[in-house]
Coordinates of C-alpha atoms (C1' of nucleotides) in Angstrom, one line a residue:
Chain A
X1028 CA -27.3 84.7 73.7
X1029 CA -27.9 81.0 73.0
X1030 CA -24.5 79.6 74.4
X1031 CA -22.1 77.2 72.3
X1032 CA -20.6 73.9 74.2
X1033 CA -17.7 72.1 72.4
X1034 CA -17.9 68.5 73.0
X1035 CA -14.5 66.5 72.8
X1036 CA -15.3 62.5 72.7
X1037 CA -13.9 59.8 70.8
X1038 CA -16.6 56.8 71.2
X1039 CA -19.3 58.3 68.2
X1040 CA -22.9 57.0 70.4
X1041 CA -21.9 59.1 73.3
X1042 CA -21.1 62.0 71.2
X1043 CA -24.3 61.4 69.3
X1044 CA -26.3 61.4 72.7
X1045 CA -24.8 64.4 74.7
X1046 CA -24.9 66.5 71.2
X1047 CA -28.7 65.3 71.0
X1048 CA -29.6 66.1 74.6
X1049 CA -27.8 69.9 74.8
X1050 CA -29.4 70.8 71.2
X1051 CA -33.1 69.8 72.7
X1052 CA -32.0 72.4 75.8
X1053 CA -31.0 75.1 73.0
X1054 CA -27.5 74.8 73.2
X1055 CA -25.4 75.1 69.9
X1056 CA -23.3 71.9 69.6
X1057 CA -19.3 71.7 68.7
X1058 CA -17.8 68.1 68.1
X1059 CA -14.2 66.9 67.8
X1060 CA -13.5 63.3 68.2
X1061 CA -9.8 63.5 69.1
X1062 CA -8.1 65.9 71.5
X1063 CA -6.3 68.2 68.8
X1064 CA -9.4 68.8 66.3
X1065 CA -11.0 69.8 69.6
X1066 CA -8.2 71.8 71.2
X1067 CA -8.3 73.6 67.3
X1068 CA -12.1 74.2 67.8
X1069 CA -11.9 75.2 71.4
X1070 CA -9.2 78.2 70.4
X1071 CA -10.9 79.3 67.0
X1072 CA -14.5 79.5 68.4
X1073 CA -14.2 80.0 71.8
X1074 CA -17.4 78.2 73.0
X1075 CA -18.6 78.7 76.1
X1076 CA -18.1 75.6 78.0
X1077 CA -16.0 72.5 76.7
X1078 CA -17.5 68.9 77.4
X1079 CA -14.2 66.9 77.5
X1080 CA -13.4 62.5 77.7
X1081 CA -10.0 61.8 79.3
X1082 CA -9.1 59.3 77.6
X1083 CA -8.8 60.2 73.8
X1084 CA -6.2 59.5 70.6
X1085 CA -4.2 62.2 69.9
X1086 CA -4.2 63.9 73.0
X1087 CA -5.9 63.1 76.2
X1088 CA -8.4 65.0 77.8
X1089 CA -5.7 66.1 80.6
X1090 CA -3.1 67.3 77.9
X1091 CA -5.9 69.6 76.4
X1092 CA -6.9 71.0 79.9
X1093 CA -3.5 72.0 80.7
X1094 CA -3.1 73.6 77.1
X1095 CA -6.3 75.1 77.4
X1096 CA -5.6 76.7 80.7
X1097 CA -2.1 77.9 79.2
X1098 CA -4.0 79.9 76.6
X1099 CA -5.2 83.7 77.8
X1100 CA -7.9 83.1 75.0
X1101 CA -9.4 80.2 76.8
X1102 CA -8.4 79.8 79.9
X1103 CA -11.7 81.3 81.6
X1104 CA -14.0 78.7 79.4
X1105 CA -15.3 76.0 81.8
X1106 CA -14.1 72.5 81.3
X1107 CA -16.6 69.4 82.5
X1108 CA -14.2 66.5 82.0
X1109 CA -15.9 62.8 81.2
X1110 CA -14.1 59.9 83.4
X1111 CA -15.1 56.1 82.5
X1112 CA -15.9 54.0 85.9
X1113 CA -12.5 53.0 87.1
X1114 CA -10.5 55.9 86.4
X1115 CA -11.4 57.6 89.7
X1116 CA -7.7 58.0 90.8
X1117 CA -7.6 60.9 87.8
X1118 CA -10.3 63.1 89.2
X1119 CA -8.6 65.2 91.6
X1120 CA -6.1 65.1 88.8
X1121 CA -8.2 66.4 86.2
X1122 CA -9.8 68.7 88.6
X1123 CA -6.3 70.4 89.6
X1124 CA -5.4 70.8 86.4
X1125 CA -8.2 73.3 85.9
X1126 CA -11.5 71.3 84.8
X1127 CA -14.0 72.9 86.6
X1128 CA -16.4 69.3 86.9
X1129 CA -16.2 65.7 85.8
X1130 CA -19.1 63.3 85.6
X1131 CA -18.8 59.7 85.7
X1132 CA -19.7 57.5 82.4
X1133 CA -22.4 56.0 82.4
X1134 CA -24.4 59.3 83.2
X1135 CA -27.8 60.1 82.8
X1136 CA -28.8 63.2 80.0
X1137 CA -30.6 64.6 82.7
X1138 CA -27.4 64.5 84.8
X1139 CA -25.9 65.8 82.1
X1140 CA -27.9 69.3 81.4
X1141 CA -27.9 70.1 84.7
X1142 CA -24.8 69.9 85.8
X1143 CA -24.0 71.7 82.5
X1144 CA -26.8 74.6 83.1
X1145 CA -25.2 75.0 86.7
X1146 CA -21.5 75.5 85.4
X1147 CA -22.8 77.8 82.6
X1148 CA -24.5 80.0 85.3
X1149 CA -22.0 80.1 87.5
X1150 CA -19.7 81.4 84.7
X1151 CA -21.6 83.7 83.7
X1152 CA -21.8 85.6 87.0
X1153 CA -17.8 85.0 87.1
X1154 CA -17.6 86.7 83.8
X1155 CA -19.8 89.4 84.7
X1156 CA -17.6 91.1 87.2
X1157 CA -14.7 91.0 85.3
X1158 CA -16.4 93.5 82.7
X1159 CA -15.4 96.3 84.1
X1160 CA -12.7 96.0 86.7
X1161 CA -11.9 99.4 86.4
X1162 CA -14.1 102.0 87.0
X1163 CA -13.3 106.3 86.1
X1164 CA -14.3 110.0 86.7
X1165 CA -12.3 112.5 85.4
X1166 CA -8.9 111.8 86.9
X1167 CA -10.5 109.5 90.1
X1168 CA -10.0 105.2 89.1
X1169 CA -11.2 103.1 90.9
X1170 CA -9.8 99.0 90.7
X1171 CA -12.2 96.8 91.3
X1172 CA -9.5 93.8 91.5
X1173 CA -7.3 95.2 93.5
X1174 CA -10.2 97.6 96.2
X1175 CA -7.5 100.4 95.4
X1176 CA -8.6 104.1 94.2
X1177 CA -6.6 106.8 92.8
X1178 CA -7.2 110.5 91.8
X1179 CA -4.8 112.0 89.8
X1180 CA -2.5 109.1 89.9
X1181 CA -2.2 109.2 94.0
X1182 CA -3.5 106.8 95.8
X1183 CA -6.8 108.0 98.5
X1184 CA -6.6 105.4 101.0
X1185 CA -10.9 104.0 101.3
X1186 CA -12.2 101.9 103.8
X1187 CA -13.8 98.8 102.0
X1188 CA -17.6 99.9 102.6
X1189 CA -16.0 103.7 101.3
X1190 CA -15.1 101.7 98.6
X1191 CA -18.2 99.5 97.6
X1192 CA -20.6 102.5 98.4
X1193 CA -18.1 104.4 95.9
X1194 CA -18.3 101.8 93.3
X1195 CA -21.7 101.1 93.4
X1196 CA -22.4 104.7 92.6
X1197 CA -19.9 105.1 90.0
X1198 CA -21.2 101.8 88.5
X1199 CA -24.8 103.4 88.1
X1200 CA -23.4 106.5 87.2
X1201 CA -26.7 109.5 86.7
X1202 CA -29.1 107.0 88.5
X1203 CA -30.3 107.8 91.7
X1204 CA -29.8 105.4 94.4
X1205 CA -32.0 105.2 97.2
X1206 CA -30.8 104.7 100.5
X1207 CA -32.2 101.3 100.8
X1208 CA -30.8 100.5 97.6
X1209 CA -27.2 101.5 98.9
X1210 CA -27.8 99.3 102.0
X1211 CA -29.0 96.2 100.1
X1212 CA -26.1 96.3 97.9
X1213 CA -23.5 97.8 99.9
X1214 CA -23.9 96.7 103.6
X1215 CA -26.3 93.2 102.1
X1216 CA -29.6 92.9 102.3
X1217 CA -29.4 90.9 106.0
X1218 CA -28.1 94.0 107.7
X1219 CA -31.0 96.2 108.9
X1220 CA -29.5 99.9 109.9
X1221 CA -30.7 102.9 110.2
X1222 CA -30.6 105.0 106.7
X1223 CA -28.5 107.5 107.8
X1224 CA -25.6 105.3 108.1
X1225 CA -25.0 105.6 104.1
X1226 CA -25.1 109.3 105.3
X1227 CA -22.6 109.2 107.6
X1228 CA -20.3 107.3 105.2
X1229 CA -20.9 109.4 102.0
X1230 CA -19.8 112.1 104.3
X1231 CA -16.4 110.1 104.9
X1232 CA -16.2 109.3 101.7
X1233 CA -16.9 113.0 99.7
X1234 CA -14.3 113.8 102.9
X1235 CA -11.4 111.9 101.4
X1236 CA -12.0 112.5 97.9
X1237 CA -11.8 115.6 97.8
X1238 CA -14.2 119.1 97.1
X1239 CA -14.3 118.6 93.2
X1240 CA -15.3 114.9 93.7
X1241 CA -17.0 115.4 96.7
X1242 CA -19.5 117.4 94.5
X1243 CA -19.2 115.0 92.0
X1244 CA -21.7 112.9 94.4
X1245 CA -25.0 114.5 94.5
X1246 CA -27.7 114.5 96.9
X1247 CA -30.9 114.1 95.8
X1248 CA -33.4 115.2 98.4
X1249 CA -36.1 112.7 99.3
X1250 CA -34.7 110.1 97.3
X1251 CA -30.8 109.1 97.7
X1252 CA -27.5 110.2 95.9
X1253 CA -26.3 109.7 92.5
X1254 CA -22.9 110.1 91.0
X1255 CA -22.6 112.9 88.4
X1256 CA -22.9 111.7 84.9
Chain B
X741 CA -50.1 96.7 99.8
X742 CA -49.2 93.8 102.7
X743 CA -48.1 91.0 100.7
X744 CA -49.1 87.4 100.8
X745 CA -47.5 84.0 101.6
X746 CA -47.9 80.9 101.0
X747 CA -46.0 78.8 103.5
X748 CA -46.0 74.9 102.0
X749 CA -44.7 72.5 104.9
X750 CA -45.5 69.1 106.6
X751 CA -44.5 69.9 109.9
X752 CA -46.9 71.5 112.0
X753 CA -44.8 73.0 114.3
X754 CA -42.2 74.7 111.8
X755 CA -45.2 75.4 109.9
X756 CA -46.5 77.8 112.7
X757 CA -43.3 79.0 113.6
X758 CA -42.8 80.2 110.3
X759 CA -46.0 81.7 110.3
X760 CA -45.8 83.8 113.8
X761 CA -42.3 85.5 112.3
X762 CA -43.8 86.4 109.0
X763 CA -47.0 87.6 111.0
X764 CA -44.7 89.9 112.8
X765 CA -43.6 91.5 109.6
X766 CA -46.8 92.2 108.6
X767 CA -47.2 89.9 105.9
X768 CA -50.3 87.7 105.0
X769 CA -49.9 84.0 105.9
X770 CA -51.2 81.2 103.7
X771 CA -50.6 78.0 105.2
X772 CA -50.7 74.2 103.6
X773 CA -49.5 71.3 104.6
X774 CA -49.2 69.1 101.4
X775 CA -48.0 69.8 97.8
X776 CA -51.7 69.2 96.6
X777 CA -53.2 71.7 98.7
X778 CA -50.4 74.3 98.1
X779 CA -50.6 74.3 94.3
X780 CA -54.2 74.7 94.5
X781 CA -54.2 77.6 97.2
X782 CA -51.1 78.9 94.7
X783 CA -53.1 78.9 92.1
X784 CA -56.5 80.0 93.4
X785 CA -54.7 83.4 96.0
X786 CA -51.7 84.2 93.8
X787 CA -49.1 84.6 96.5
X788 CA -46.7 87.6 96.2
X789 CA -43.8 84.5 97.8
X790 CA -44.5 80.9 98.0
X791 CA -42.0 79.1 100.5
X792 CA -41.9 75.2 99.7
X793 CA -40.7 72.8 101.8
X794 CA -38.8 70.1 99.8
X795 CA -40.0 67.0 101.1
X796 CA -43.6 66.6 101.1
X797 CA -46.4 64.3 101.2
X798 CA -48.2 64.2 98.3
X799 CA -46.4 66.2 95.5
X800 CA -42.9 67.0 96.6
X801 CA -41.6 70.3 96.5
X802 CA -39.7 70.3 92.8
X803 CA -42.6 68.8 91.3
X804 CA -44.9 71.8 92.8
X805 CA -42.3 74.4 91.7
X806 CA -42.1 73.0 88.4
X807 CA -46.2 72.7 88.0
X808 CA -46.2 76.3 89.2
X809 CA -43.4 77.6 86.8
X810 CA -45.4 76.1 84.1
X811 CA -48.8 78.1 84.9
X812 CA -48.8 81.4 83.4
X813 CA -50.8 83.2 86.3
X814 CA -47.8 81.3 89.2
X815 CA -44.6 81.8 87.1
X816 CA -43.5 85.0 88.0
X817 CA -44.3 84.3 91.8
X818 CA -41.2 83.4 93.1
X819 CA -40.0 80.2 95.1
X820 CA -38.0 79.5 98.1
X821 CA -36.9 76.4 98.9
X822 CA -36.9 74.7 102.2
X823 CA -34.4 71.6 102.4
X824 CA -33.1 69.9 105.5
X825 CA -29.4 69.4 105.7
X826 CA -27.7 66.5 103.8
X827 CA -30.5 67.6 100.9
X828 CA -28.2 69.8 99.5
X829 CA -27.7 67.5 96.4
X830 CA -30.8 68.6 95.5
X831 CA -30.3 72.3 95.4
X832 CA -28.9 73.2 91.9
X833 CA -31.9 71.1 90.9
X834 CA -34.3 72.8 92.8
X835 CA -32.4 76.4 91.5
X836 CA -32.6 74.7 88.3
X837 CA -36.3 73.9 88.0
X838 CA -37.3 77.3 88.7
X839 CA -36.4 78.2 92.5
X840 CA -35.3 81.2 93.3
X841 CA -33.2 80.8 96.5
X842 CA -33.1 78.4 98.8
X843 CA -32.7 77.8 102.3
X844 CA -31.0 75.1 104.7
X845 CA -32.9 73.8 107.9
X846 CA -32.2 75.1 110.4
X847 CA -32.7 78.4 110.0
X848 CA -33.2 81.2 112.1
X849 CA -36.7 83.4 112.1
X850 CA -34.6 86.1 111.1
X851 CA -32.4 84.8 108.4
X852 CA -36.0 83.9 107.1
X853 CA -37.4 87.0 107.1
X854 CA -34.8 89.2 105.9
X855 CA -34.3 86.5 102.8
X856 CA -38.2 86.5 102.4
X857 CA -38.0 90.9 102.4
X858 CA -35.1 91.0 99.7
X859 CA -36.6 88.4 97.7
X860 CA -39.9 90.6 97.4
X861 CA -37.9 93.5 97.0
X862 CA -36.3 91.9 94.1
X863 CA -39.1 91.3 92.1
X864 CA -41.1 94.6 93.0
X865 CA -38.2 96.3 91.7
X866 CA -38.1 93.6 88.5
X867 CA -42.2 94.5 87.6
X868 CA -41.2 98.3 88.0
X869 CA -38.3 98.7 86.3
X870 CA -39.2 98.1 82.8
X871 CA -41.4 101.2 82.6
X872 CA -40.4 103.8 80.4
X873 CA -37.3 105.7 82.1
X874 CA -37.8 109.0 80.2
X875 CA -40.7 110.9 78.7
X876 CA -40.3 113.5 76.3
X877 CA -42.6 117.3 75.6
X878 CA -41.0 119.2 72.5
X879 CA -38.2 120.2 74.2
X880 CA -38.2 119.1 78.1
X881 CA -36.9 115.6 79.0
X882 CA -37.5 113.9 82.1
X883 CA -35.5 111.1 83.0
X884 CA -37.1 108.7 85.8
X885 CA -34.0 106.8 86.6
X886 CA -31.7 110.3 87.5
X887 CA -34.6 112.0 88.7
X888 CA -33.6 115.0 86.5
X889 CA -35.5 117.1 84.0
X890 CA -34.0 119.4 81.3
X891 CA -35.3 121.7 78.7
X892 CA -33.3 122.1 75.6
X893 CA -30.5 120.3 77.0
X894 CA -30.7 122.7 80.3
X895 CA -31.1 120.9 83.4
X896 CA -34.2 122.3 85.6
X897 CA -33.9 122.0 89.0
X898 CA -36.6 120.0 90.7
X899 CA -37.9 119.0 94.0
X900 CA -39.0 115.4 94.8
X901 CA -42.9 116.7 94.9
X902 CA -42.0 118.8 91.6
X903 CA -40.8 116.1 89.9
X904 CA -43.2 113.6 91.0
X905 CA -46.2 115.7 89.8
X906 CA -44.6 116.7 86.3
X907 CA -44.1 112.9 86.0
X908 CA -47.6 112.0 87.0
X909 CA -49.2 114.6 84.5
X910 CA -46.5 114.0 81.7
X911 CA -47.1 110.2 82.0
X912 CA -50.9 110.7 81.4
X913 CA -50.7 113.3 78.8
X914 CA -54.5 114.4 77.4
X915 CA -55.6 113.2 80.4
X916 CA -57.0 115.2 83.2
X917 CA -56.0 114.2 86.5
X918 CA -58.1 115.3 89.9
X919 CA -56.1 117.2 92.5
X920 CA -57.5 114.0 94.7
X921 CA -55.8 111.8 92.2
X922 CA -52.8 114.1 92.6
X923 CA -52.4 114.1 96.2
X924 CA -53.2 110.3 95.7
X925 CA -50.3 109.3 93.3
X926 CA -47.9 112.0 94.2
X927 CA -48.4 112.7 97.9
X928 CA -49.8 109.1 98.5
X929 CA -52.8 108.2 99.7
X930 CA -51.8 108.7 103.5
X931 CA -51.5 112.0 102.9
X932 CA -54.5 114.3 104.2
X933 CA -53.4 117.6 103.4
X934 CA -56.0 120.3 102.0
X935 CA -56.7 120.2 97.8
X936 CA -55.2 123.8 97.6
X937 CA -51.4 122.3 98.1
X938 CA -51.3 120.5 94.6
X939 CA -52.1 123.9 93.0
X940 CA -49.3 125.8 95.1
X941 CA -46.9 123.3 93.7
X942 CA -48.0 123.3 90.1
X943 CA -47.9 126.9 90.6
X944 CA -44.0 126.4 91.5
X945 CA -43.4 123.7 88.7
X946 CA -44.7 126.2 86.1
X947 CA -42.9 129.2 87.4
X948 CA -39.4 126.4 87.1
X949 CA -40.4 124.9 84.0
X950 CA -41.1 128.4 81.9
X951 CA -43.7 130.4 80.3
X952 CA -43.9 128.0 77.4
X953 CA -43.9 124.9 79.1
X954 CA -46.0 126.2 81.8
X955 CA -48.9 126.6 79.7
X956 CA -48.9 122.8 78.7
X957 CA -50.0 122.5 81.9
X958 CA -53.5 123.1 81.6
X959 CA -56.1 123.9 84.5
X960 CA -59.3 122.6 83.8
X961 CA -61.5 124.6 86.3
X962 CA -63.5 122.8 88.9
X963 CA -61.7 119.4 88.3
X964 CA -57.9 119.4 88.5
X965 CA -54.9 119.9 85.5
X966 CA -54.3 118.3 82.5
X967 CA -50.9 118.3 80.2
X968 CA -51.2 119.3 77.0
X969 CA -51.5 116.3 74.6
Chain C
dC31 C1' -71.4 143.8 83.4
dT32 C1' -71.8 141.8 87.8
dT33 C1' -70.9 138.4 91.0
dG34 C1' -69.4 134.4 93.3
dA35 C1' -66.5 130.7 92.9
dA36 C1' -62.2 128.8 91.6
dT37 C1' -57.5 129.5 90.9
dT38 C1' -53.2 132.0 91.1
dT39 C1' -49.7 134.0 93.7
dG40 C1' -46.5 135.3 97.3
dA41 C1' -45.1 135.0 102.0
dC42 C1' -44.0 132.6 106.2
dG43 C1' -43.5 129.4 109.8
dA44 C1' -43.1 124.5 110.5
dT45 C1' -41.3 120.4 109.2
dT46 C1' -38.2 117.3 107.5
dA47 C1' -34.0 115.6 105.3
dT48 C1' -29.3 116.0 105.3
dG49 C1' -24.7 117.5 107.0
dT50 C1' -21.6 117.2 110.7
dT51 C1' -19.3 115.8 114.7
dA52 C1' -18.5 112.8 118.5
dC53 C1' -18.2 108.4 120.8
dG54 C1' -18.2 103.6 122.1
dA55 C1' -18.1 99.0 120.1
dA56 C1' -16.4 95.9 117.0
dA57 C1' -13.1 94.4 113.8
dT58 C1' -8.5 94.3 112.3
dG59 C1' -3.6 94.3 112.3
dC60 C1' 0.7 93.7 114.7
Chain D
dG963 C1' -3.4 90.5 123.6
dC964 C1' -2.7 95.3 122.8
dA965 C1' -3.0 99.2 119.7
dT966 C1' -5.3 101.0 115.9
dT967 C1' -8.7 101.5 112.5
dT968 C1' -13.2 101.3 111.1
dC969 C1' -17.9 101.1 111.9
dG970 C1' -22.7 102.2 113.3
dT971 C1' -25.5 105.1 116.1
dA972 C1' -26.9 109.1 118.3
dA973 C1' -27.3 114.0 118.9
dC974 C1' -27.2 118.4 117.2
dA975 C1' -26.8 122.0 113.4
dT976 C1' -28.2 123.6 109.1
dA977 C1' -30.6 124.1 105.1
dA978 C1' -34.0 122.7 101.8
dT979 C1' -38.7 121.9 101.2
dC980 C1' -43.2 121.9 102.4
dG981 C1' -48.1 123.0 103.6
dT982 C1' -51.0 126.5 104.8
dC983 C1' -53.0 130.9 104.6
dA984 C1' -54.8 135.0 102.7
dA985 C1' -55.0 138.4 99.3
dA986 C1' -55.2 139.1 94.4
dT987 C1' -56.8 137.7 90.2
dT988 C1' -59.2 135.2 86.7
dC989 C1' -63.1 132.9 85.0
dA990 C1' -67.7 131.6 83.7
dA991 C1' -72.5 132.0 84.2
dG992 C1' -76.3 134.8 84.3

DNA sequence: CTTGAATTTGACGATTATGTTACGAAATGC
DNA sequence: GCATTTCGTAACATAATCGTCAAATTCAAG
């Protein structure tokens, strides 16, 4: 789980010092000192965040971006791009061409590992809703991308809180949910309704899907509902 | 069961405002109005939330989250942050050094409130959830998370009170448990109903369960009912 | 073996949770 | 800005579950 951070940078003290500082916060370190031995790296290990100078032989740091967003491999890996004092005009550049930060040479280590840990986390909850963007039971499939559901390859036309209450059972498939659950994670946990809302629209939604799915969504007396395992 | 907060803030009168709302939700109010005097109450009351302003005199409010994430008894209570707008600089560091959400000035009573009653909610369910899910007698299974019970593979239908009380006896195995305790942990403790319910529903749970399972459930006369070890 | 207390058992009415429908308000789309 | 959809709530219907009671049975102690 420890995560891997390639770090692309020509001038050898910085690379020496941000290596030094992300291996004493547990981060495995990657180096390249010119942009193609780093674009190499960044495809054949796919690390989980790229550290990246703009101006670099070989290859400058925007070159890289661009080919590293061009690449289905890595173009969800998070790029923080280094800019020396003076190069300001780049930034937007840099940022539109898909580096996710930039921090501005000199910057301090601390600077450093937290803007990194705050990138890292936000990717991480990125990446973890695109697990599973597409959810099944039996013939019913439900998109998560898209808010679309289909049984038997024809579309059932959901509301978008049929929808989330749907996927949020499907997701925890054989648990029970509790009504309070459902609302916390359906509605959001700043709404404050009554209970039997959630009954009113798993009534719409067993409605629309049909008997056999219907009973595929189970009531479980004094607790919540559950979708069948 | 009411749940305690610390409230850690310079100004007097958000201070009590704060206070009155959380008051009205029935929650415990510990009150301080310097970093110094919130880690030691913090330390000294164990809080079930600690709100922390972010300026403060004294000890500011990163350097008390960070002394309190530090402490083994504090680190699991968790933080919000208080920061006034134009602070928000500081709230990836704040999230980074331990926070657990934050929250802008101004705010309304009720954005507080509901944020402070999904924040608990979050960690009760975080302590609870790492129990054991299923529990196992030769052949019957019960499985806490689906709320379903099967014996050699065939699913018994329970009720709630059925399931709650095979749990409760199955979880303390060899153990004999009073039909107080019962109606305690099962029924809960506002409960007053008569001593002679429990054994009408272990009479139903063994007549579900079958003959062979039904005598694991032992009664141990003039006490209450054990399971079988 | 007797006896009283504790437990089992079955029945029943009460209670409560959920299903269902309807309706006005709010949000959305045109 | 109007028409339509969607939503949350309330009210009522239905069905599951519960707690209590009382009679039957078992148990343990003498």
């Amino acid at each position: 789980m420890t995560k891997t951070i390639l770090v692309v940078e020509d001038e050898k003290d910085i690379l020496n010092l941000i290596e030094w500082h992300l291996r004493a916060e547990e981060y495995s370190v990657l180096k390249a000192k010119d942009g193609i031995k780093g674009l190499n790296l960044a495809v054949e290990q796919l690390p989980d965040l790229i550290i990246l100078d703009l101006m670099l032989p070989g290859m400058d740091g925007l070159q890289i971006c661009k080919a590293l967003k061009k690449n289905q491999k890595t173009e969800n890996i998070p790029v923080v791009m280094l800019t020396a004092k003076g190069e300001e005009v780049d930034r937007i550049v840099g940022l539109e061409l898909g580096a996710d930060d930039y921090m501005v040479k000199p910057f301090s280590p601390r600077e450093l590992t937290l803007r990194v840990r705050a990138i890292l986390k936000r990717f991480d909850n990125k990446s973890e809703a695109p697990e599973a963007v597409k959810l099944k039971y039996k013939d019913l499939l439900i998109d998560m991308d898209s808010y679309r559901v289909w049984i038997q390859e024809k579309e059932i036309a959901l509301t978008v809180t049929e929808f989330k209450l749907l996927q949020e059972l499907l997701q925890n498939k054989g648990r029970v949910r509790t009504r309070d659950q459902l609302l916390d994670r359906v509605w959001g946990y700043q709404f404050d309704g009554y209970a039997r809302t959630v009954d009113t629209h798993i009534r719409r939604l067993r409605q629309k899907i049909g008997e056999e799915y219907a009973d595929a969504i189970e009531t479980v007396r004094g607790i919540g509902y559950r979708f069948k395992e």
